Short mmCIF file of N, CA and C in Angstrom, two decimals:
data_model
loop_
_atom_site.label_atom_id
_atom_site.label_comp_id
_atom_site.label_asym_id
_atom_site.label_seq_id
_atom_site.Cartn_x
_atom_site.Cartn_y
_atom_site.Cartn_z
N UNK U 1 92.84 90.17 156.25
CA UNK U 1 93.31 90.44 154.89
C UNK U 1 92.32 89.87 153.88
N UNK U 2 91.97 90.66 152.88
CA UNK U 2 91.02 90.20 151.88
C UNK U 2 91.74 89.43 150.77
N UNK U 3 91.09 88.37 150.31
CA UNK U 3 91.58 87.61 149.17
C UNK U 3 90.56 87.75 148.05
N UNK U 4 91.04 87.79 146.81
CA UNK U 4 90.16 87.94 145.66
C UNK U 4 90.22 86.70 144.79
N UNK U 5 89.07 86.31 144.26
CA UNK U 5 89.02 85.22 143.30
C UNK U 5 89.55 85.76 141.97
N UNK U 6 90.57 85.12 141.42
CA UNK U 6 91.16 85.61 140.17
C UNK U 6 90.26 85.34 138.97
N UNK U 7 89.26 84.47 139.13
CA UNK U 7 88.37 84.13 138.02
C UNK U 7 87.17 85.07 137.96
N UNK U 8 86.52 85.33 139.10
CA UNK U 8 85.31 86.15 139.07
C UNK U 8 85.44 87.46 139.86
N UNK U 9 86.51 87.62 140.64
CA UNK U 9 86.73 88.88 141.35
C UNK U 9 86.02 88.99 142.69
N UNK U 10 85.34 87.92 143.12
CA UNK U 10 84.64 87.95 144.41
C UNK U 10 85.66 88.08 145.55
N UNK U 11 85.26 88.75 146.64
CA UNK U 11 86.17 88.98 147.77
C UNK U 11 85.89 88.00 148.91
N UNK U 12 86.96 87.60 149.59
CA UNK U 12 86.84 86.68 150.72
C UNK U 12 87.71 87.17 151.87
N UNK U 13 87.27 86.84 153.10
CA UNK U 13 87.98 87.29 154.29
C UNK U 13 89.32 86.58 154.47
N UNK U 14 89.40 85.33 154.03
CA UNK U 14 90.65 84.59 154.22
C UNK U 14 90.86 83.57 153.10
N UNK U 15 92.02 82.96 153.08
CA UNK U 15 92.41 82.03 152.02
C UNK U 15 91.54 80.77 152.04
N UNK U 16 91.13 80.32 153.23
CA UNK U 16 90.31 79.10 153.32
C UNK U 16 88.98 79.30 152.60
N UNK U 17 88.34 80.45 152.81
CA UNK U 17 87.07 80.73 152.13
C UNK U 17 87.27 80.80 150.63
N UNK U 18 88.36 81.41 150.20
CA UNK U 18 88.66 81.50 148.77
C UNK U 18 88.87 80.11 148.17
N UNK U 19 89.62 79.26 148.86
CA UNK U 19 89.86 77.91 148.36
C UNK U 19 88.56 77.13 148.24
N UNK U 20 87.69 77.26 149.24
CA UNK U 20 86.39 76.58 149.21
C UNK U 20 85.57 77.07 148.02
N UNK U 21 85.56 78.38 147.80
CA UNK U 21 84.83 78.98 146.68
C UNK U 21 85.36 78.44 145.35
N UNK U 22 86.68 78.37 145.21
CA UNK U 22 87.26 77.86 143.97
C UNK U 22 86.88 76.41 143.73
N UNK U 23 86.90 75.60 144.80
CA UNK U 23 86.54 74.18 144.65
C UNK U 23 85.09 74.02 144.24
N UNK U 24 84.20 74.86 144.78
CA UNK U 24 82.77 74.70 144.53
C UNK U 24 82.35 75.38 143.23
N UNK U 25 82.67 76.67 143.08
CA UNK U 25 82.14 77.47 141.97
C UNK U 25 82.90 77.27 140.67
N UNK U 26 84.20 77.08 140.75
CA UNK U 26 85.02 77.06 139.53
C UNK U 26 85.71 75.71 139.34
N UNK U 27 85.12 74.65 139.88
CA UNK U 27 85.72 73.32 139.84
C UNK U 27 86.08 72.91 138.40
N UNK U 28 85.13 73.04 137.47
CA UNK U 28 85.37 72.58 136.09
C UNK U 28 86.41 73.45 135.38
N UNK U 29 86.38 74.75 135.63
CA UNK U 29 87.34 75.65 134.99
C UNK U 29 88.75 75.35 135.49
N UNK U 30 88.89 75.08 136.78
CA UNK U 30 90.21 74.77 137.33
C UNK U 30 90.73 73.46 136.77
N UNK U 31 89.86 72.45 136.65
CA UNK U 31 90.28 71.17 136.07
C UNK U 31 90.81 71.38 134.66
N UNK U 32 90.11 72.19 133.87
CA UNK U 32 90.52 72.44 132.49
C UNK U 32 91.86 73.16 132.44
N UNK U 33 92.06 74.14 133.32
CA UNK U 33 93.33 74.88 133.36
C UNK U 33 94.47 73.94 133.70
N UNK U 34 94.26 73.05 134.66
CA UNK U 34 95.31 72.11 135.06
C UNK U 34 95.65 71.16 133.91
N UNK U 35 94.62 70.70 133.18
CA UNK U 35 94.86 69.80 132.06
C UNK U 35 95.60 70.51 130.92
N UNK U 36 95.26 71.78 130.68
CA UNK U 36 95.90 72.52 129.59
C UNK U 36 97.32 72.96 129.94
N UNK U 37 97.59 73.19 131.23
CA UNK U 37 98.88 73.71 131.66
C UNK U 37 99.42 72.87 132.82
N UNK U 38 99.79 71.63 132.56
CA UNK U 38 100.27 70.77 133.67
C UNK U 38 101.56 71.31 134.27
N UNK U 39 101.70 71.11 135.56
CA UNK U 39 102.92 71.51 136.27
C UNK U 39 103.98 70.45 135.98
N UNK U 40 105.14 70.90 135.55
CA UNK U 40 106.20 69.94 135.19
C UNK U 40 107.02 69.54 136.38
#
């Protein structure tokens, strides 16, 4: 099953590869999103 990066649209074979990509490529953007929209 293919997974897509919601930020850049890149395709990945599985969720683990997508998670790794998000941690590496979009680390700063994800930090900012979490700070702006904290989970209650």
